[in-house]
mmCIF file of C-alpha atoms in Angstrom:
data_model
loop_
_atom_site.group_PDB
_atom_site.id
_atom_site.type_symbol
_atom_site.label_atom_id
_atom_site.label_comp_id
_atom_site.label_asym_id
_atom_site.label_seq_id
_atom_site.Cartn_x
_atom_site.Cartn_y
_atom_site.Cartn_z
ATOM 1 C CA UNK Z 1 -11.327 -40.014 15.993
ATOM 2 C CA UNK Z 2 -14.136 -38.038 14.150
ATOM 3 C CA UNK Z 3 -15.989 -40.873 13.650
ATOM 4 C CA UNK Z 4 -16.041 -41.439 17.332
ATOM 5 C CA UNK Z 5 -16.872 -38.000 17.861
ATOM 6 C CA UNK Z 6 -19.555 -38.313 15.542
ATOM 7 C CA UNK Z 7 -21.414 -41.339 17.106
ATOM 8 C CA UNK Z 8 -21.270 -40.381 20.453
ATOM 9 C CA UNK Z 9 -22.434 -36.738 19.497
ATOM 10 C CA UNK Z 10 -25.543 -38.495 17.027
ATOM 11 C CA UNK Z 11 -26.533 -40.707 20.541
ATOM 12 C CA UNK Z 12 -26.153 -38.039 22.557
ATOM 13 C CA UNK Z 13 -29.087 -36.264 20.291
ATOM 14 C CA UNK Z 14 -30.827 -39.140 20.099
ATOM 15 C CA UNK Z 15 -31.391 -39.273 23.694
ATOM 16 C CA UNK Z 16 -31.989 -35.963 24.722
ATOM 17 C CA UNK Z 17 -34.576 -35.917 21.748
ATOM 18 C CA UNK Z 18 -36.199 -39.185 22.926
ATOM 19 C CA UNK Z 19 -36.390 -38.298 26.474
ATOM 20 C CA UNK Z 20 -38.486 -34.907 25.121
ATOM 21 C CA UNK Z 21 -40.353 -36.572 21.883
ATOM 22 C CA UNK Z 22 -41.141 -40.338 23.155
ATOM 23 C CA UNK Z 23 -43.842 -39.553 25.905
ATOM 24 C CA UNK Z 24 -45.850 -38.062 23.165
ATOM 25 C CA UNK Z 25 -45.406 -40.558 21.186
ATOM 26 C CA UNK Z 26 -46.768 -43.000 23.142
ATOM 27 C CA UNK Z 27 -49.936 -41.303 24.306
ATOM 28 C CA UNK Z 28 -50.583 -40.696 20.701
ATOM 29 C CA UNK Z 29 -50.682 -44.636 20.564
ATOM 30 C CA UNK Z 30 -51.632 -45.767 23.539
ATOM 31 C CA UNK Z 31 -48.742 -47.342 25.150
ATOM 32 C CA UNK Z 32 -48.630 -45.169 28.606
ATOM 33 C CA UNK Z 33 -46.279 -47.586 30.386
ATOM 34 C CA UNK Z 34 -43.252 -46.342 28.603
ATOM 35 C CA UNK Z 35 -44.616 -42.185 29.268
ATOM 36 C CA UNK Z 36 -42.568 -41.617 31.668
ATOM 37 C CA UNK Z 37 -39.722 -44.037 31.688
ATOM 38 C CA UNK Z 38 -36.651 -41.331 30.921
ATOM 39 C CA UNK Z 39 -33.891 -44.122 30.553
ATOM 40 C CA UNK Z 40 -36.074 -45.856 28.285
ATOM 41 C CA UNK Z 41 -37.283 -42.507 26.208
ATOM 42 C CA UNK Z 42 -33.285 -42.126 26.084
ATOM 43 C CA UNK Z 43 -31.941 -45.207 25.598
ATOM 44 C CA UNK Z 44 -34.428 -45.644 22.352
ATOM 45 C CA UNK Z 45 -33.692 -42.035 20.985
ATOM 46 C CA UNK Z 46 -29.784 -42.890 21.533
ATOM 47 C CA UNK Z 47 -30.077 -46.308 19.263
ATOM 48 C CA UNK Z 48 -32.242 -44.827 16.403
ATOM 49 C CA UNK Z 49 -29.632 -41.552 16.122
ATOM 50 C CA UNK Z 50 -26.935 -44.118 16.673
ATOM 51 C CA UNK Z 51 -28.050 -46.151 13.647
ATOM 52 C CA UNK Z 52 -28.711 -42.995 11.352
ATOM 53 C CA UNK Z 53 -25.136 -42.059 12.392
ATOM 54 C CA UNK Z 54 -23.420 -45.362 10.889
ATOM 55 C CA UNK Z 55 -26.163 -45.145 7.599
ATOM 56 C CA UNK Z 56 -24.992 -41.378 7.156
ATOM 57 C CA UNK Z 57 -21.496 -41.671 8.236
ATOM 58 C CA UNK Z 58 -19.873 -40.172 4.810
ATOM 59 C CA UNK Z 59 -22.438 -36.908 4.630
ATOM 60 C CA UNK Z 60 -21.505 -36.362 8.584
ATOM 61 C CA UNK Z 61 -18.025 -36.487 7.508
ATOM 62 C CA UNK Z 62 -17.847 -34.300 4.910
ATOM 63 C CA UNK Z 63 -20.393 -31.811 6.938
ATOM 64 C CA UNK Z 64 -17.642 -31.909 9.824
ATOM 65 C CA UNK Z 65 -15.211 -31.159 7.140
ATOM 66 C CA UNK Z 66 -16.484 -28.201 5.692
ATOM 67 C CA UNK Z 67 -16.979 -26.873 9.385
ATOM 68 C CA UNK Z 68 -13.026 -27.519 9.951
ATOM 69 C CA UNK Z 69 -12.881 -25.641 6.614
ATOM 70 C CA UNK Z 70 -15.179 -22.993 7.724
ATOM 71 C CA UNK Z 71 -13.206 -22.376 10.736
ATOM 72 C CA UNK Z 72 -9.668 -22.555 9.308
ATOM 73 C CA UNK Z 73 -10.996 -19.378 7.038
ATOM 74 C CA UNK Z 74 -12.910 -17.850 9.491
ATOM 75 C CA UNK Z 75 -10.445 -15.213 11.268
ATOM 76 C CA UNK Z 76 -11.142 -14.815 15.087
ATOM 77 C CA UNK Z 77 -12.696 -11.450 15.830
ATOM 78 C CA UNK Z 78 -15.480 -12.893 12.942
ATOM 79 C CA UNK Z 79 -16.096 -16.018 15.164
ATOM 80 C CA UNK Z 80 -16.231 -14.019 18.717
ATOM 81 C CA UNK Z 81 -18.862 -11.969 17.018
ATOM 82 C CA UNK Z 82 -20.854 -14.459 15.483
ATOM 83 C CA UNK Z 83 -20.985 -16.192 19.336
ATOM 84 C CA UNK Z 84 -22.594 -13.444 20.520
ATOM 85 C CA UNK Z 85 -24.441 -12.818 18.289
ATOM 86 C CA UNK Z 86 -25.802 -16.054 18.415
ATOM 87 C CA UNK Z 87 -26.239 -16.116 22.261
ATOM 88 C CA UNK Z 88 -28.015 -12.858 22.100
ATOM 89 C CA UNK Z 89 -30.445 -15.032 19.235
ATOM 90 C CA UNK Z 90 -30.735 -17.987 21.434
ATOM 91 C CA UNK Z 91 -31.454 -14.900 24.312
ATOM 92 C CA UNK Z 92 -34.475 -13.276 22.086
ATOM 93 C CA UNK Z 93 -35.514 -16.861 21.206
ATOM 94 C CA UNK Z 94 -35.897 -18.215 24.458
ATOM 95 C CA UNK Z 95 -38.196 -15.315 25.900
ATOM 96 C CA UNK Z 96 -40.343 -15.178 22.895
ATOM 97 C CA UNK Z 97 -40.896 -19.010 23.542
ATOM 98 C CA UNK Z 98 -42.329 -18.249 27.138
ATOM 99 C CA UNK Z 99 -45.693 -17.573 26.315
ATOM 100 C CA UNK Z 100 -45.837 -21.081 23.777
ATOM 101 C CA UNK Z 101 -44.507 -23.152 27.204
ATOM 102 C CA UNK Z 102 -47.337 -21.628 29.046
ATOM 103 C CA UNK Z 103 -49.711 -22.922 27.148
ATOM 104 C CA UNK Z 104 -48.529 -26.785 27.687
ATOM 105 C CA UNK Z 105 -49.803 -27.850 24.151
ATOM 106 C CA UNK Z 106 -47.439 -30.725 22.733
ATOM 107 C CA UNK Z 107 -46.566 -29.125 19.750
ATOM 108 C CA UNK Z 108 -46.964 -25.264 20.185
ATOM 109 C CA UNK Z 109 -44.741 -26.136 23.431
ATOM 110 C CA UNK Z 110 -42.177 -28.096 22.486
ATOM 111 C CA UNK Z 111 -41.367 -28.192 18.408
ATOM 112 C CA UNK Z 112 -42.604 -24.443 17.858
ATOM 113 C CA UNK Z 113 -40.225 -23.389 20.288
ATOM 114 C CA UNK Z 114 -37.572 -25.080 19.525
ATOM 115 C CA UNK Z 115 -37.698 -23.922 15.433
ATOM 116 C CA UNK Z 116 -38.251 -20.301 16.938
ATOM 117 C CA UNK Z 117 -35.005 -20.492 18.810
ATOM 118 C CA UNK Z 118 -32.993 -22.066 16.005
ATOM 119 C CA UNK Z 119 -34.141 -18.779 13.971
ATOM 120 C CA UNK Z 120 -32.954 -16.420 16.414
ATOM 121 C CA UNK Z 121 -29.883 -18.322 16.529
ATOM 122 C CA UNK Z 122 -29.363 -18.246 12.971
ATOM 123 C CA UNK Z 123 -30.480 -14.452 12.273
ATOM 124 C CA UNK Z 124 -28.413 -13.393 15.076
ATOM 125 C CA UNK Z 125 -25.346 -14.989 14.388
ATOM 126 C CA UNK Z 126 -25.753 -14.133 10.403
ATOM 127 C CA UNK Z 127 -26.030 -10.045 11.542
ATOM 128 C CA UNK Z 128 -23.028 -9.920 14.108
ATOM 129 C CA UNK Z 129 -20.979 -11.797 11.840
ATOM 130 C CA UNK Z 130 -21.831 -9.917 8.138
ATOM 131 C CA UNK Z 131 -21.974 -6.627 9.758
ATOM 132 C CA UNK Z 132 -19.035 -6.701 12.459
ATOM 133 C CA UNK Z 133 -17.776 -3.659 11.470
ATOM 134 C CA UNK Z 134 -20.832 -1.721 11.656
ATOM 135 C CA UNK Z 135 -21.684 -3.016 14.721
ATOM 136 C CA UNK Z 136 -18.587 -2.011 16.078
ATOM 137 C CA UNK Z 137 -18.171 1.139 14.529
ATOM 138 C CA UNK Z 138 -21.564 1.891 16.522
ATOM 139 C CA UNK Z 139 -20.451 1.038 19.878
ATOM 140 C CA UNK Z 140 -16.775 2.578 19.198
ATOM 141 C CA UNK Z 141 -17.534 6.068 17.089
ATOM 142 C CA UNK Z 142 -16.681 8.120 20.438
ATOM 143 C CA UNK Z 143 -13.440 6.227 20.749
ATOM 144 C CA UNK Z 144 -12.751 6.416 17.121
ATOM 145 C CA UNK Z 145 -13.449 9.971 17.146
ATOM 146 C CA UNK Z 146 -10.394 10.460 19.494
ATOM 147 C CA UNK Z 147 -8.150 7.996 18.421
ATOM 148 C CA UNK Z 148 -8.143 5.975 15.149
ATOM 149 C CA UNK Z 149 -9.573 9.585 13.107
ATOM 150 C CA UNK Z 150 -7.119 11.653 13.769
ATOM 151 C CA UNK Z 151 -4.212 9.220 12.794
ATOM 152 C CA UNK Z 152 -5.875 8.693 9.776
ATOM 153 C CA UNK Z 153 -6.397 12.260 9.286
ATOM 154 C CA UNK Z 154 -2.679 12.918 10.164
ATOM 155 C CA UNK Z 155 -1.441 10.127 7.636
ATOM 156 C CA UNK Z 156 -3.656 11.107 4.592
ATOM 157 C CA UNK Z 157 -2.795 14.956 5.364
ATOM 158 C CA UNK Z 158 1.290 13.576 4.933
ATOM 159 C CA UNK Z 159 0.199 12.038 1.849
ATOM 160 C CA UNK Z 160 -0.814 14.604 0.271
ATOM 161 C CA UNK Z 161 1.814 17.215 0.931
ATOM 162 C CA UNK Z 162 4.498 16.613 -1.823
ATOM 163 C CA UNK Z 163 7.305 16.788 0.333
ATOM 164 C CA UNK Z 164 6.336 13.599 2.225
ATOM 165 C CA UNK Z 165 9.407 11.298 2.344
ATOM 166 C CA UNK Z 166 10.359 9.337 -0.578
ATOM 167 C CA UNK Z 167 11.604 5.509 -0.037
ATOM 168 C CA UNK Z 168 13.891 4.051 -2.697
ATOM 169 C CA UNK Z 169 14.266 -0.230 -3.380
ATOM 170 C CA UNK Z 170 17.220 -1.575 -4.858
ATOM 171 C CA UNK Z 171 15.764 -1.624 -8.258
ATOM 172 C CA UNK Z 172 15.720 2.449 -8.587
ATOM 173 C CA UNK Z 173 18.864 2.220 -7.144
ATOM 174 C CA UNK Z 174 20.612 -0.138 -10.242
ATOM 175 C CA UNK Z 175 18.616 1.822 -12.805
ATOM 176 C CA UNK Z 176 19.902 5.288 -11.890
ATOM 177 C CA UNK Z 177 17.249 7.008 -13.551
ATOM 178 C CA UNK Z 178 16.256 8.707 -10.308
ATOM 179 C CA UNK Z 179 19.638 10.401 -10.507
ATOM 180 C CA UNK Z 180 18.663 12.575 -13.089
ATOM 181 C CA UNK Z 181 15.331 13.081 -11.752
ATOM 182 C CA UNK Z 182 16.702 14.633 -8.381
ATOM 183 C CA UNK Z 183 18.659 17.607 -10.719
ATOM 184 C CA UNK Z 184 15.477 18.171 -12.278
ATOM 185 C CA UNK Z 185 13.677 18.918 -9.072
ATOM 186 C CA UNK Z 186 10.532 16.935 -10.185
ATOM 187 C CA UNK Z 187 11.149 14.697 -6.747
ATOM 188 C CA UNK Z 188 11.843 16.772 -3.827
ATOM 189 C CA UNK Z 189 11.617 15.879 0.327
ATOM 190 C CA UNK Z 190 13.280 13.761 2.071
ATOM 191 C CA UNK Z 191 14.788 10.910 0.361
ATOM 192 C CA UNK Z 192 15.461 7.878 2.022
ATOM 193 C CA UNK Z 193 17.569 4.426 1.517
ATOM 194 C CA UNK Z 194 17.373 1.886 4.336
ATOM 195 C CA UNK Z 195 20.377 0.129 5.548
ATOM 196 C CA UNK Z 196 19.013 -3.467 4.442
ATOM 197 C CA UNK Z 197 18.469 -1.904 0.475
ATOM 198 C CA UNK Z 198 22.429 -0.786 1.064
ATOM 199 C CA UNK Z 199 23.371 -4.197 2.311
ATOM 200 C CA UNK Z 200 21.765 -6.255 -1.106
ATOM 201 C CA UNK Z 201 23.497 -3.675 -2.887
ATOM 202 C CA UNK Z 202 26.572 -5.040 -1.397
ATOM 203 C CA UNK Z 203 25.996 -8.573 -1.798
ATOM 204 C CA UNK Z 204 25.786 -7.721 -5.749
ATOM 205 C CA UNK Z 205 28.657 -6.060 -6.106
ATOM 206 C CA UNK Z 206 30.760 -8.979 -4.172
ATOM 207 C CA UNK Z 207 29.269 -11.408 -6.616
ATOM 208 C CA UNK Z 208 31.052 -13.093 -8.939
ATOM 209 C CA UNK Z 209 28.706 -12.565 -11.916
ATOM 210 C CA UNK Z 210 30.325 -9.592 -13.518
ATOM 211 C CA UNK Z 211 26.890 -8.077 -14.953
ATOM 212 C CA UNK Z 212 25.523 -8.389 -10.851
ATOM 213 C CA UNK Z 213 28.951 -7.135 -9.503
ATOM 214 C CA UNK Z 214 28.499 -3.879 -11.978
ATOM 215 C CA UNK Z 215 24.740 -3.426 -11.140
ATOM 216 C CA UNK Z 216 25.775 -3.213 -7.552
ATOM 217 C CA UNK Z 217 28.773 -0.942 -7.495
ATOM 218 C CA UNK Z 218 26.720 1.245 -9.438
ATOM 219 C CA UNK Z 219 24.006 1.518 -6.926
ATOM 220 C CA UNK Z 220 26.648 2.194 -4.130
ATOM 221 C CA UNK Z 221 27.609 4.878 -6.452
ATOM 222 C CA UNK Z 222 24.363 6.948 -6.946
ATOM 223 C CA UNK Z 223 23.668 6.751 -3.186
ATOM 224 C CA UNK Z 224 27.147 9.211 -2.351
ATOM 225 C CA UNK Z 225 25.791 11.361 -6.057
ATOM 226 C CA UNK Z 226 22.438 11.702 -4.556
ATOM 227 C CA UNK Z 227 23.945 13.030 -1.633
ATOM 228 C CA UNK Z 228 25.275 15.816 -2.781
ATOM 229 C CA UNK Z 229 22.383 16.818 -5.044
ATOM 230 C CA UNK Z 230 19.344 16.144 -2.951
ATOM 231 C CA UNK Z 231 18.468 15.385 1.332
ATOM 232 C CA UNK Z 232 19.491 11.193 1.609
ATOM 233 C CA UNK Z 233 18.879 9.707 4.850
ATOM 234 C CA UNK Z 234 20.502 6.561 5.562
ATOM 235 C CA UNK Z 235 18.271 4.730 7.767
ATOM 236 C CA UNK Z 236 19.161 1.672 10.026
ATOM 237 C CA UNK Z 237 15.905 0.049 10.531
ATOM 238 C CA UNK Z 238 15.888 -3.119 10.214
ATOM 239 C CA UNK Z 239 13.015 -5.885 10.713
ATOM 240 C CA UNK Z 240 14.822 -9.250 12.331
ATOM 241 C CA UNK Z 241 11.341 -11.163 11.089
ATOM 242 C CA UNK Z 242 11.773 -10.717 7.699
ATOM 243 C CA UNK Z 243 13.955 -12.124 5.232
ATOM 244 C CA UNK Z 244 12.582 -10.215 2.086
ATOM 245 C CA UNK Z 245 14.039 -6.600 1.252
ATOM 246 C CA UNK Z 246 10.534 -6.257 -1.072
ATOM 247 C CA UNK Z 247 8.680 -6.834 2.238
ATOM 248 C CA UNK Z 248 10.522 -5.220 4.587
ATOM 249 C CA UNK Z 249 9.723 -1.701 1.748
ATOM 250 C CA UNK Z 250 6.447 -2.655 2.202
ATOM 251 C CA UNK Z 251 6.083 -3.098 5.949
ATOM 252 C CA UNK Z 252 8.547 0.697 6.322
ATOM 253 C CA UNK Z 253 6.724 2.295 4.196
ATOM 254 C CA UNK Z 254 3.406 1.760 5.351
ATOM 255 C CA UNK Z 255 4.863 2.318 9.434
ATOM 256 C CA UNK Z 256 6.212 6.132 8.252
ATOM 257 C CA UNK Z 257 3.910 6.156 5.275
ATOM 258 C CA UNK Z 258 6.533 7.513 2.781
ATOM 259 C CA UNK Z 259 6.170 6.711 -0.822
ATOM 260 C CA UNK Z 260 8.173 3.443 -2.450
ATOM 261 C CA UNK Z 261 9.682 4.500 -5.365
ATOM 262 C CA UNK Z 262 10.359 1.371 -7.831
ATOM 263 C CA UNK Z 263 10.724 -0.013 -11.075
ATOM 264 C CA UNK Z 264 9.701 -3.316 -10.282
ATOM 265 C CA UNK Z 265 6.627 -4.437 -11.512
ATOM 266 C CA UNK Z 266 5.321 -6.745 -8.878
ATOM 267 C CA UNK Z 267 6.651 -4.926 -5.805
ATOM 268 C CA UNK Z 268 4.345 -2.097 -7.777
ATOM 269 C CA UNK Z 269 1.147 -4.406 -8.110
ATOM 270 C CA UNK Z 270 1.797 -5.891 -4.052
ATOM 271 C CA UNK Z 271 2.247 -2.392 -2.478
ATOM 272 C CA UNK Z 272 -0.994 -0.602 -4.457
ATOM 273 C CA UNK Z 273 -2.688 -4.216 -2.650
ATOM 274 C CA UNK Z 274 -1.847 -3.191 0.572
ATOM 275 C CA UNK Z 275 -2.210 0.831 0.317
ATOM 276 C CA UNK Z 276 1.016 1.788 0.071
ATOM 277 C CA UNK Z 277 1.748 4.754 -2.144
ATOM 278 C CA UNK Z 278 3.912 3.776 -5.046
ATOM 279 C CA UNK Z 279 5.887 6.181 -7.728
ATOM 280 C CA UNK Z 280 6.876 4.020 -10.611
ATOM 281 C CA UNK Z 281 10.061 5.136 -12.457
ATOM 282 C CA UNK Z 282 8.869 3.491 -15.392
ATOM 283 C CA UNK Z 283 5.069 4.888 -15.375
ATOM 284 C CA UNK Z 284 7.213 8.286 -15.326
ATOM 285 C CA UNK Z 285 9.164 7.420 -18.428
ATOM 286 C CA UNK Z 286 6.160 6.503 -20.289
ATOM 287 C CA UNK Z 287 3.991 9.697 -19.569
ATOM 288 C CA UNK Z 288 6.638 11.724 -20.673
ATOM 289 C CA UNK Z 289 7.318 9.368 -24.612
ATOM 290 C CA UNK Z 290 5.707 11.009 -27.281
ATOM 291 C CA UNK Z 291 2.654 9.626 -28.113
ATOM 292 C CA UNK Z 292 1.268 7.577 -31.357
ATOM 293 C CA UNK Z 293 -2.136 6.286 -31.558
ATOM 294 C CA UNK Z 294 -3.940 4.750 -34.228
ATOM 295 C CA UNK Z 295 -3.493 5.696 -37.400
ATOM 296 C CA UNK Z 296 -0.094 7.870 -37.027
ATOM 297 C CA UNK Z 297 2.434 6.529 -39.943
ATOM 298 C CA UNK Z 298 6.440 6.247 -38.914
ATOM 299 C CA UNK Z 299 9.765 5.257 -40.422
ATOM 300 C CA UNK Z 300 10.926 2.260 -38.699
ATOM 301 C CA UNK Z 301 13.861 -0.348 -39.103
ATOM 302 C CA UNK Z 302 13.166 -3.524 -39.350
ATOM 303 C CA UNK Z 303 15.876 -5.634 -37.023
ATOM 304 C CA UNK Z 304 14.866 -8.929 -36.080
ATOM 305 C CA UNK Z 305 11.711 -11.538 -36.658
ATOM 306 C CA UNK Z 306 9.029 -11.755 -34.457
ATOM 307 C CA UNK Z 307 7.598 -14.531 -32.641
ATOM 308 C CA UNK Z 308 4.892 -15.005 -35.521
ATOM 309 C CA UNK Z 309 6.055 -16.186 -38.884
ATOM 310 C CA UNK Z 310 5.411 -12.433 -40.459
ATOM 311 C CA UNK Z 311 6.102 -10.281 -37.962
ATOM 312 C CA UNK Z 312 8.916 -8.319 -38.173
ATOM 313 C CA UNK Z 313 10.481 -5.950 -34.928
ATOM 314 C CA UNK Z 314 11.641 -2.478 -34.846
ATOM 315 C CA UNK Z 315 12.817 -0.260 -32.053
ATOM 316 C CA UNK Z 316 11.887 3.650 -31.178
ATOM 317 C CA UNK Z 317 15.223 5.631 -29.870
ATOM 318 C CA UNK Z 318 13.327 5.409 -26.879
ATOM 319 C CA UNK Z 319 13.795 1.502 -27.148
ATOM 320 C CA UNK Z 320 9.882 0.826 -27.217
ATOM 321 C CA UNK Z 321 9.371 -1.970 -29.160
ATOM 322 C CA UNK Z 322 7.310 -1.838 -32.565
ATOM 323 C CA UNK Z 323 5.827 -5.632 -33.735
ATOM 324 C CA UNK Z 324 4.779 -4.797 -37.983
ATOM 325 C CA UNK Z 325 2.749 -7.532 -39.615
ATOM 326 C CA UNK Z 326 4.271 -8.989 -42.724
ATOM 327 C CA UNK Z 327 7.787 -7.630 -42.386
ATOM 328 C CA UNK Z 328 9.959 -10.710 -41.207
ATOM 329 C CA UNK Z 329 11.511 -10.656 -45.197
ATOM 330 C CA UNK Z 330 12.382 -6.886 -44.830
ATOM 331 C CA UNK Z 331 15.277 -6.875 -42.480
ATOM 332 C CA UNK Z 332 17.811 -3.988 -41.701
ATOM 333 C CA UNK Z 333 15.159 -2.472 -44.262
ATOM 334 C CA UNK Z 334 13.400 0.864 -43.371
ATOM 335 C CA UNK Z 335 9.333 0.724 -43.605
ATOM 336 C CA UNK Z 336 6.517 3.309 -43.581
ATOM 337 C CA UNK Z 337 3.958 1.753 -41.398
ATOM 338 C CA UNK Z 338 0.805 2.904 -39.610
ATOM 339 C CA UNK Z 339 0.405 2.226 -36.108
ATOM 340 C CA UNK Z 340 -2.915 -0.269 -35.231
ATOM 341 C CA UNK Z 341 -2.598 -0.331 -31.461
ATOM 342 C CA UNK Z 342 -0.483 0.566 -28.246
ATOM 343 C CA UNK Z 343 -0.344 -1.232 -25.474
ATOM 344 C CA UNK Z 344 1.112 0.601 -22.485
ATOM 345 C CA UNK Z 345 1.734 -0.340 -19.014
ATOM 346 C CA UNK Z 346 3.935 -0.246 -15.913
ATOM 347 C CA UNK Z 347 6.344 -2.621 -17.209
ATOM 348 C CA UNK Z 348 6.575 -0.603 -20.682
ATOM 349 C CA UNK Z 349 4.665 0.238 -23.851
ATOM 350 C CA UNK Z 350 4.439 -2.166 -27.025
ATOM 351 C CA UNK Z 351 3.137 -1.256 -30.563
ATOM 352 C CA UNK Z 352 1.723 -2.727 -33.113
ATOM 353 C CA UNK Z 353 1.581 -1.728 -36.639
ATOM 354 C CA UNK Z 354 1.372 -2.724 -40.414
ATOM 355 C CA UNK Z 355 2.733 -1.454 -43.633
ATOM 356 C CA UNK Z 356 1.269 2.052 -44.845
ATOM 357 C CA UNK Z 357 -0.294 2.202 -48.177
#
């Protein structure tokens, strides 16, 4: 079907460019009979593009391609713009072309103009479509002055008062570290668990995995602790369009703009994508580890081999993990080593070290 498309487009061309070109042709050589024979003109123009559309078949098709491309990426209000802004080109273009049409002159009149409209075309769409939302910031700043500011204003204000609600996933919930956090007082305001977080719990703790079944009946159990320790709100919105309990955090939290409290990893990376305000139980744990950095020494048992040949891995009471060089013959043997790096990141903190001397 493209092909067809493509032919009858190519002849089309062809004869609207014959009809305009082909009279001047043929006063440039002499042959006046054909000057002003349209269906000829046409029907000559249609043939030659015709031919050059059979020759150059494969480049047309893989131009029309990365069109479809262009306009399967290209989202809508981009495409509306870039029409007008092209209209408003061809607009410019067309009354800047006046004065060359006046002067009747074969080329001036007819190619100049034509290349001078293409520009405007081009340079109009390109600014409309690059600069969209500049362009509509400057025909909307009254509007947005009264509307879309404040709620912005309102939402960053919530934000940043510390009291702004708190939104727990079912990861939090298993870990029970936030338990303990709550008596502190370190997380205050409103804390809430939706109804769908509450349901997952469920499923796990009907499961016939004993480890699952555990994980969830200990979740159900921190929710009634929480309760009496700290303001829960048991929420029952729901979102029928979404399967996902990670998504449907994402999409409540960003409606009431309350913070998503977590200790999973990706849920962590996904919400910071999207703006959502994330505190990571983890990221807590790890501020408050005493530090090493290079160069501190340690005693350190040495459990279990690495993954290299030499390594050999130890454990802090905090459980961070310590990987020493050259130890994998020293097991259930306390070391002095000297720390070389730390690697620390939502997901936990790793170090590296190798014998002291």
């Amino acid at each position: 079907m493209k092909r067809i498309i493509i032919h009858a487009l190519m002849a089309i061309v062809g004869a609207t460019l014959g009809n305009t070109f082909l009279p001047e042709f043929w006063v440039l050589i002499h042959q006046r009979q054909f000057e002003n024979n349209a269906v000829v003109n046409s029907l000559i123009g249609a043939i030659i593009f015709l031919i050059f559309s059979f020759i150059f078949i494969r480049l047309l098709l893989n131009f029309v391609e990365k069109i479809d491309h262009t306009i399967a990426t290209i989202n809508i209000p981009k495409i509306t713009w870039g029409f007008l802004g092209g209209v408003i080109g061809l607009v410019i273009g067309a009354i800047a072309s006046i004065p060359l049409w006046i002067l009747q002159t074969p080329i001036l009149s007819t190619i100049i103009p034509f290349l001078l409209m293409m520009l405007t075309i081009y340079v109009g769409y390109s600014i409309s479509s690059k600069r969209e939302a500049d362009i509509f910031k400057f025909f909307s700043r009254k509007k947005a002055a009264v509307t879309e500011k404040p709620e912005k204003h309102d939402k960053r204000d919530k934000r940043k008062n510390k009291n702004y609600a708190k939104l727990l996933d079912t990861s939090v919930l298993i870990d029970g570290r936030i338990f303990d956090i709550l008596k502190t007082g370190f997380l205050d305001g409103e804390i809430i668990v939706p109804n769908f977080v509450l349901l997952e719990l469920q499923l796990l703790s009907d499961s016939n995995d004993n480890l699952k079944r555990a994980k969830g009946r200990r979740g159900l159990d921190l929710v009634n602790d929480m309760k009496e320790i700290a303001k829960v709100t048991v929420t029952s919105k729901d979102y029928s369009d979404i399967h996902e309990v990670d998504t449907k955090l994402l999409r409540y939290a960003s409606e009431t703009g309350a913070a998503l409290v977590t200790n999973d990893f990706n849920l962590n990376k996904v919400a910071e994508i999207q703006g959502v305000k994330v505190l990571n139980i983890n990221d807590l744990a790890n501020a408050v580890k005493p530090q090493l950095i290079v160069g501190d020494t340690l005693d350190i048992q040495i459990v279990k081999k690495g993954t290299e040949r030499r390594q050999g891995i130890g454990y802090l009471p905090d459980g961070t993990m310590i990987v020493v060089e050259e130890t994998a013959d020293l097991i259930d043997k306390t070391v002095r080593i000297e720390v070389t790096k730390s690697l620390q990141t939502s997901a936990g903190r790793m170090i590296f070290g190798e014998l002291a001397r």
